[in-house]
Each structure stands twice: as structure tokens, then as C-alpha cells.
Amino acid sequence: MGKYEKKMPNVRKNIQKIQKHKNYNEDIESVIKKLDKEIDDYKLYERHLTSIYELMNLGIKITALAYN
């Protein structure tokens, strides 16, 4: 943002106004928490898919052994 602040003083004023706003840090914290939860959900979903893939792979091997 630094290069824009030098060229446009209004940008610097707006950035300072946003940063001084009482909910600025709280809003950032809430966004970070939400992203953390979404990442955790994605990791859980990824583990679930991996488990399903491993079970399918095991089923294919058992079926192949049964026919041999």
C-alpha cells in the first residue's frame, strides 16, 4: 500500500481512518478465525476422502484376490 499512499494522500487518510476504527482488529480476528475453521473443515473433508479412497482400493484388492 505504501506506493499508493505517497501518490494519493486521500488513500493514506482512509487507511488511517480504517486502522483507527475500534472494530478494525476485531474484524481481522473474526476473519482469521473463520478462515481457520474453513481450513480445519477442509482438512477433515480431505481426510474423509482419503479414507474412502483407501477403503475402495482395499475393496478392489479383496475382490481381485477372491477371483484369483
PDB file of N, CA and C in Angstrom:
ATOM      1  N   MET A   1       0.816  -1.192   0.000  1.00  0.00           N
ATOM      2  CA  MET A   1       0.000   0.000   0.000  1.00  0.00           C
ATOM      3  C   MET A   1       0.857   1.253   0.000  1.00  0.00           C
ATOM      4  N   GLY A   2       2.120   1.147   0.402  1.00  0.00           N
ATOM      5  CA  GLY A   2       2.980   2.302   0.572  1.00  0.00           C
ATOM      6  C   GLY A   2       3.096   3.180  -0.655  1.00  0.00           C
ATOM      7  N   LYS A   3       3.252   2.579  -1.824  1.00  0.00           N
ATOM      8  CA  LYS A   3       3.434   3.392  -3.031  1.00  0.00           C
ATOM      9  C   LYS A   3       2.182   4.193  -3.368  1.00  0.00           C
ATOM     10  N   TYR A   4       1.005   3.669  -3.038  1.00  0.00           N
ATOM     11  CA  TYR A   4      -0.230   4.399  -3.319  1.00  0.00           C
ATOM     12  C   TYR A   4      -0.430   5.528  -2.321  1.00  0.00           C
ATOM     13  N   GLU A   5       0.042   5.315  -1.088  1.00  0.00           N
ATOM     14  CA  GLU A   5      -0.122   6.345  -0.068  1.00  0.00           C
ATOM     15  C   GLU A   5       0.644   7.609  -0.448  1.00  0.00           C
ATOM     16  N   LYS A   6       1.824   7.442  -1.040  1.00  0.00           N
ATOM     17  CA  LYS A   6       2.635   8.599  -1.410  1.00  0.00           C
ATOM     18  C   LYS A   6       1.982   9.392  -2.539  1.00  0.00           C
ATOM     19  N   LYS A   7       1.412   8.678  -3.490  1.00  0.00           N
ATOM     20  CA  LYS A   7       0.828   9.329  -4.655  1.00  0.00           C
ATOM     21  C   LYS A   7      -0.542   9.925  -4.356  1.00  0.00           C
ATOM     22  N   MET A   8      -1.261   9.300  -3.434  1.00  0.00           N
ATOM     23  CA  MET A   8      -2.627   9.737  -3.159  1.00  0.00           C
ATOM     24  C   MET A   8      -2.830   9.931  -1.655  1.00  0.00           C
ATOM     25  N   PRO A   9      -2.724  11.155  -1.173  1.00  0.00           N
ATOM     26  CA  PRO A   9      -2.864  11.410   0.272  1.00  0.00           C
ATOM     27  C   PRO A   9      -4.217  10.962   0.833  1.00  0.00           C
ATOM     28  N   ASN A  10      -5.245  10.983   0.008  1.00  0.00           N
ATOM     29  CA  ASN A  10      -6.566  10.540   0.481  1.00  0.00           C
ATOM     30  C   ASN A  10      -6.551   9.062   0.842  1.00  0.00           C
ATOM     31  N   VAL A  11      -5.762   8.287   0.111  1.00  0.00           N
ATOM     32  CA  VAL A  11      -5.655   6.855   0.412  1.00  0.00           C
ATOM     33  C   VAL A  11      -5.063   6.682   1.807  1.00  0.00           C
ATOM     34  N   ARG A  12      -4.008   7.452   2.099  1.00  0.00           N
ATOM     35  CA  ARG A  12      -3.369   7.364   3.417  1.00  0.00           C
ATOM     36  C   ARG A  12      -4.368   7.729   4.515  1.00  0.00           C
ATOM     37  N   LYS A  13      -5.141   8.782   4.296  1.00  0.00           N
ATOM     38  CA  LYS A  13      -6.140   9.186   5.293  1.00  0.00           C
ATOM     39  C   LYS A  13      -7.176   8.084   5.507  1.00  0.00           C
ATOM     40  N   ASN A  14      -7.632   7.492   4.413  1.00  0.00           N
ATOM     41  CA  ASN A  14      -8.633   6.429   4.528  1.00  0.00           C
ATOM     42  C   ASN A  14      -8.072   5.209   5.238  1.00  0.00           C
ATOM     43  N   ILE A  15      -6.829   4.872   4.934  1.00  0.00           N
ATOM     44  CA  ILE A  15      -6.204   3.722   5.598  1.00  0.00           C
ATOM     45  C   ILE A  15      -6.082   3.987   7.092  1.00  0.00           C
ATOM     46  N   GLN A  16      -5.639   5.183   7.455  1.00  0.00           N
ATOM     47  CA  GLN A  16      -5.512   5.528   8.871  1.00  0.00           C
ATOM     48  C   GLN A  16      -6.865   5.518   9.569  1.00  0.00           C
ATOM     49  N   LYS A  17      -7.888   5.995   8.879  1.00  0.00           N
ATOM     50  CA  LYS A  17      -9.233   6.010   9.458  1.00  0.00           C
ATOM     51  C   LYS A  17      -9.716   4.581   9.720  1.00  0.00           C
ATOM     52  N   ILE A  18      -9.456   3.703   8.770  1.00  0.00           N
ATOM     53  CA  ILE A  18      -9.864   2.302   8.933  1.00  0.00           C
ATOM     54  C   ILE A  18      -9.097   1.657  10.081  1.00  0.00           C
ATOM     55  N   GLN A  19      -7.791   1.902  10.138  1.00  0.00           N
ATOM     56  CA  GLN A  19      -6.970   1.290  11.180  1.00  0.00           C
ATOM     57  C   GLN A  19      -7.316   1.814  12.570  1.00  0.00           C
ATOM     58  N   LYS A  20      -7.757   3.045  12.664  1.00  0.00           N
ATOM     59  CA  LYS A  20      -8.114   3.614  13.963  1.00  0.00           C
ATOM     60  C   LYS A  20      -9.520   3.223  14.394  1.00  0.00           C
ATOM     61  N   HIS A  21     -10.287   2.690  13.492  1.00  0.00           N
ATOM     62  CA  HIS A  21     -11.650   2.296  13.815  1.00  0.00           C
ATOM     63  C   HIS A  21     -11.611   1.231  14.910  1.00  0.00           C
ATOM     64  N   LYS A  22     -12.498   1.334  15.883  1.00  0.00           N
ATOM     65  CA  LYS A  22     -12.417   0.460  17.061  1.00  0.00           C
ATOM     66  C   LYS A  22     -12.621  -1.023  16.726  1.00  0.00           C
ATOM     67  N   ASN A  23     -13.338  -1.326  15.662  1.00  0.00           N
ATOM     68  CA  ASN A  23     -13.593  -2.726  15.327  1.00  0.00           C
ATOM     69  C   ASN A  23     -12.591  -3.291  14.322  1.00  0.00           C
ATOM     70  N   TYR A  24     -11.609  -2.510  13.941  1.00  0.00           N
ATOM     71  CA  TYR A  24     -10.656  -2.946  12.904  1.00  0.00           C
ATOM     72  C   TYR A  24      -9.982  -4.261  13.296  1.00  0.00           C
ATOM     73  N   ASN A  25      -9.373  -4.302  14.482  1.00  0.00           N
ATOM     74  CA  ASN A  25      -8.674  -5.510  14.912  1.00  0.00           C
ATOM     75  C   ASN A  25      -9.640  -6.655  15.170  1.00  0.00           C
ATOM     76  N   GLU A  26     -10.804  -6.353  15.720  1.00  0.00           N
ATOM     77  CA  GLU A  26     -11.801  -7.388  15.972  1.00  0.00           C
ATOM     78  C   GLU A  26     -12.277  -8.010  14.664  1.00  0.00           C
ATOM     79  N   ASP A  27     -12.462  -7.176  13.646  1.00  0.00           N
ATOM     80  CA  ASP A  27     -12.894  -7.693  12.352  1.00  0.00           C
ATOM     81  C   ASP A  27     -11.841  -8.614  11.762  1.00  0.00           C
ATOM     82  N   ILE A  28     -10.570  -8.213  11.865  1.00  0.00           N
ATOM     83  CA  ILE A  28      -9.494  -9.049  11.344  1.00  0.00           C
ATOM     84  C   ILE A  28      -9.459 -10.372  12.098  1.00  0.00           C
ATOM     85  N   GLU A  29      -9.589 -10.325  13.415  1.00  0.00           N
ATOM     86  CA  GLU A  29      -9.586 -11.549  14.219  1.00  0.00           C
ATOM     87  C   GLU A  29     -10.732 -12.474  13.824  1.00  0.00           C
ATOM     88  N   SER A  30     -11.910 -11.903  13.592  1.00  0.00           N
ATOM     89  CA  SER A  30     -13.055 -12.745  13.225  1.00  0.00           C
ATOM     90  C   SER A  30     -12.844 -13.382  11.849  1.00  0.00           C
ATOM     91  N   VAL A  31     -12.246 -12.645  10.930  1.00  0.00           N
ATOM     92  CA  VAL A  31     -11.958 -13.207   9.602  1.00  0.00           C
ATOM     93  C   VAL A  31     -10.937 -14.323   9.717  1.00  0.00           C
ATOM     94  N   ILE A  32      -9.904 -14.108  10.528  1.00  0.00           N
ATOM     95  CA  ILE A  32      -8.874 -15.138  10.712  1.00  0.00           C
ATOM     96  C   ILE A  32      -9.482 -16.394  11.332  1.00  0.00           C
ATOM     97  N   LYS A  33     -10.331 -16.221  12.330  1.00  0.00           N
ATOM     98  CA  LYS A  33     -10.979 -17.374  12.968  1.00  0.00           C
ATOM     99  C   LYS A  33     -11.847 -18.130  11.975  1.00  0.00           C
ATOM    100  N   LYS A  34     -12.575 -17.381  11.146  1.00  0.00           N
ATOM    101  CA  LYS A  34     -13.438 -18.023  10.151  1.00  0.00           C
ATOM    102  C   LYS A  34     -12.594 -18.805   9.140  1.00  0.00           C
ATOM    103  N   LEU A  35     -11.477 -18.208   8.699  1.00  0.00           N
ATOM    104  CA  LEU A  35     -10.599 -18.905   7.758  1.00  0.00           C
ATOM    105  C   LEU A  35      -9.992 -20.153   8.394  1.00  0.00           C
ATOM    106  N   ASP A  36      -9.597 -20.055   9.656  1.00  0.00           N
ATOM    107  CA  ASP A  36      -9.051 -21.216  10.365  1.00  0.00           C
ATOM    108  C   ASP A  36     -10.075 -22.345  10.413  1.00  0.00           C
ATOM    109  N   LYS A  37     -11.336 -21.991  10.697  1.00  0.00           N
ATOM    110  CA  LYS A  37     -12.386 -23.013  10.752  1.00  0.00           C
ATOM    111  C   LYS A  37     -12.594 -23.651   9.378  1.00  0.00           C
ATOM    112  N   GLU A  38     -12.591 -22.817   8.330  1.00  0.00           N
ATOM    113  CA  GLU A  38     -12.763 -23.363   6.984  1.00  0.00           C
ATOM    114  C   GLU A  38     -11.596 -24.270   6.599  1.00  0.00           C
ATOM    115  N   ILE A  39     -10.388 -23.886   6.999  1.00  0.00           N
ATOM    116  CA  ILE A  39      -9.214 -24.730   6.716  1.00  0.00           C
ATOM    117  C   ILE A  39      -9.337 -26.051   7.464  1.00  0.00           C
ATOM    118  N   ASP A  40      -9.754 -25.995   8.741  1.00  0.00           N
ATOM    119  CA  ASP A  40      -9.941 -27.222   9.515  1.00  0.00           C
ATOM    120  C   ASP A  40     -10.999 -28.112   8.876  1.00  0.00           C
ATOM    121  N   ASP A  41     -12.108 -27.501   8.442  1.00  0.00           N
ATOM    122  CA  ASP A  41     -13.160 -28.272   7.775  1.00  0.00           C
ATOM    123  C   ASP A  41     -12.640 -28.925   6.508  1.00  0.00           C
ATOM    124  N   TYR A  42     -11.832 -28.194   5.751  1.00  0.00           N
ATOM    125  CA  TYR A  42     -11.268 -28.738   4.510  1.00  0.00           C
ATOM    126  C   TYR A  42     -10.336 -29.898   4.808  1.00  0.00           C
ATOM    127  N   LYS A  43      -9.506 -29.759   5.852  1.00  0.00           N
ATOM    128  CA  LYS A  43      -8.589 -30.845   6.212  1.00  0.00           C
ATOM    129  C   LYS A  43      -9.363 -32.089   6.631  1.00  0.00           C
ATOM    130  N   LEU A  44     -10.440 -31.889   7.386  1.00  0.00           N
ATOM    131  CA  LEU A  44     -11.281 -33.016   7.801  1.00  0.00           C
ATOM    132  C   LEU A  44     -11.912 -33.683   6.581  1.00  0.00           C
ATOM    133  N   TYR A  45     -12.409 -32.890   5.653  1.00  0.00           N
ATOM    134  CA  TYR A  45     -13.002 -33.415   4.416  1.00  0.00           C
ATOM    135  C   TYR A  45     -11.957 -34.171   3.596  1.00  0.00           C
ATOM    136  N   GLU A  46     -10.744 -33.625   3.549  1.00  0.00           N
ATOM    137  CA  GLU A  46      -9.661 -34.278   2.801  1.00  0.00           C
ATOM    138  C   GLU A  46      -9.342 -35.639   3.417  1.00  0.00           C
ATOM    139  N   ARG A  47      -9.284 -35.700   4.757  1.00  0.00           N
ATOM    140  CA  ARG A  47      -9.039 -36.982   5.433  1.00  0.00           C
ATOM    141  C   ARG A  47     -10.167 -37.973   5.136  1.00  0.00           C
ATOM    142  N   HIS A  48     -11.390 -37.467   5.132  1.00  0.00           N
ATOM    143  CA  HIS A  48     -12.557 -38.315   4.840  1.00  0.00           C
ATOM    144  C   HIS A  48     -12.441 -38.903   3.433  1.00  0.00           C
ATOM    145  N   LEU A  49     -12.103 -38.070   2.449  1.00  0.00           N
ATOM    146  CA  LEU A  49     -11.953 -38.558   1.080  1.00  0.00           C
ATOM    147  C   LEU A  49     -10.814 -39.563   0.965  1.00  0.00           C
ATOM    148  N   THR A  50      -9.722 -39.300   1.681  1.00  0.00           N
ATOM    149  CA  THR A  50      -8.586 -40.227   1.663  1.00  0.00           C
ATOM    150  C   THR A  50      -9.006 -41.570   2.233  1.00  0.00           C
ATOM    151  N   SER A  51      -9.770 -41.567   3.308  1.00  0.00           N
ATOM    152  CA  SER A  51     -10.245 -42.821   3.915  1.00  0.00           C
ATOM    153  C   SER A  51     -11.139 -43.580   2.943  1.00  0.00           C
ATOM    154  N   ILE A  52     -12.032 -42.863   2.269  1.00  0.00           N
ATOM    155  CA  ILE A  52     -12.917 -43.515   1.296  1.00  0.00           C
ATOM    156  C   ILE A  52     -12.095 -44.124   0.165  1.00  0.00           C
ATOM    157  N   TYR A  53     -11.108 -43.394  -0.322  1.00  0.00           N
ATOM    158  CA  TYR A  53     -10.249 -43.889  -1.395  1.00  0.00           C
ATOM    159  C   TYR A  53      -9.513 -45.147  -0.940  1.00  0.00           C
ATOM    160  N   GLU A  54      -8.980 -45.132   0.288  1.00  0.00           N
ATOM    161  CA  GLU A  54      -8.260 -46.291   0.798  1.00  0.00           C
ATOM    162  C   GLU A  54      -9.190 -47.495   0.947  1.00  0.00           C
ATOM    163  N   LEU A  55     -10.423 -47.256   1.396  1.00  0.00           N
ATOM    164  CA  LEU A  55     -11.394 -48.356   1.519  1.00  0.00           C
ATOM    165  C   LEU A  55     -11.764 -48.922   0.146  1.00  0.00           C
ATOM    166  N   MET A  56     -11.940 -48.043  -0.836  1.00  0.00           N
ATOM    167  CA  MET A  56     -12.256 -48.510  -2.186  1.00  0.00           C
ATOM    168  C   MET A  56     -11.095 -49.325  -2.755  1.00  0.00           C
ATOM    169  N   ASN A  57      -9.889 -48.857  -2.528  1.00  0.00           N
ATOM    170  CA  ASN A  57      -8.703 -49.546  -3.009  1.00  0.00           C
ATOM    171  C   ASN A  57      -8.594 -50.931  -2.353  1.00  0.00           C
ATOM    172  N   LEU A  58      -8.857 -50.997  -1.045  1.00  0.00           N
ATOM    173  CA  LEU A  58      -8.835 -52.268  -0.333  1.00  0.00           C
ATOM    174  C   LEU A  58      -9.907 -53.203  -0.870  1.00  0.00           C
ATOM    175  N   GLY A  59     -11.107 -52.654  -1.147  1.00  0.00           N
ATOM    176  CA  GLY A  59     -12.188 -53.476  -1.708  1.00  0.00           C
ATOM    177  C   GLY A  59     -11.823 -54.045  -3.062  1.00  0.00           C
ATOM    178  N   ILE A  60     -11.165 -53.251  -3.883  1.00  0.00           N
ATOM    179  CA  ILE A  60     -10.731 -53.733  -5.206  1.00  0.00           C
ATOM    180  C   ILE A  60      -9.719 -54.866  -5.050  1.00  0.00           C
ATOM    181  N   LYS A  61      -8.782 -54.712  -4.122  1.00  0.00           N
ATOM    182  CA  LYS A  61      -7.759 -55.758  -3.894  1.00  0.00           C
ATOM    183  C   LYS A  61      -8.407 -57.048  -3.398  1.00  0.00           C
ATOM    184  N   ILE A  62      -9.360 -56.912  -2.455  1.00  0.00           N
ATOM    185  CA  ILE A  62     -10.046 -58.110  -1.940  1.00  0.00           C
ATOM    186  C   ILE A  62     -10.823 -58.803  -3.050  1.00  0.00           C
ATOM    187  N   THR A  63     -11.501 -58.022  -3.868  1.00  0.00           N
ATOM    188  CA  THR A  63     -12.260 -58.586  -4.989  1.00  0.00           C
ATOM    189  C   THR A  63     -11.324 -59.287  -5.980  1.00  0.00           C
ATOM    190  N   ALA A  64     -10.204 -58.665  -6.261  1.00  0.00           N
ATOM    191  CA  ALA A  64      -9.232 -59.271  -7.186  1.00  0.00           C
ATOM    192  C   ALA A  64      -8.678 -60.569  -6.626  1.00  0.00           C
ATOM    193  N   LEU A  65      -8.376 -60.589  -5.326  1.00  0.00           N
ATOM    194  CA  LEU A  65      -7.878 -61.816  -4.708  1.00  0.00           C
ATOM    195  C   LEU A  65      -8.937 -62.902  -4.690  1.00  0.00           C
ATOM    196  N   ALA A  66     -10.202 -62.520  -4.493  1.00  0.00           N
ATOM    197  CA  ALA A  66     -11.279 -63.503  -4.439  1.00  0.00           C
ATOM    198  C   ALA A  66     -11.460 -64.201  -5.779  1.00  0.00           C
ATOM    199  N   TYR A  67     -11.211 -63.487  -6.878  1.00  0.00           N
ATOM    200  CA  TYR A  67     -11.395 -64.073  -8.201  1.00  0.00           C
ATOM    201  C   TYR A  67     -10.165 -64.826  -8.680  1.00  0.00           C
ATOM    202  N   ASN A  68      -9.045 -64.702  -8.001  1.00  0.00           N
ATOM    203  CA  ASN A  68      -7.828 -65.418  -8.428  1.00  0.00           C
ATOM    204  C   ASN A  68      -7.666 -66.724  -7.762  1.00  0.00           C
TER     205      ASN A  68
END
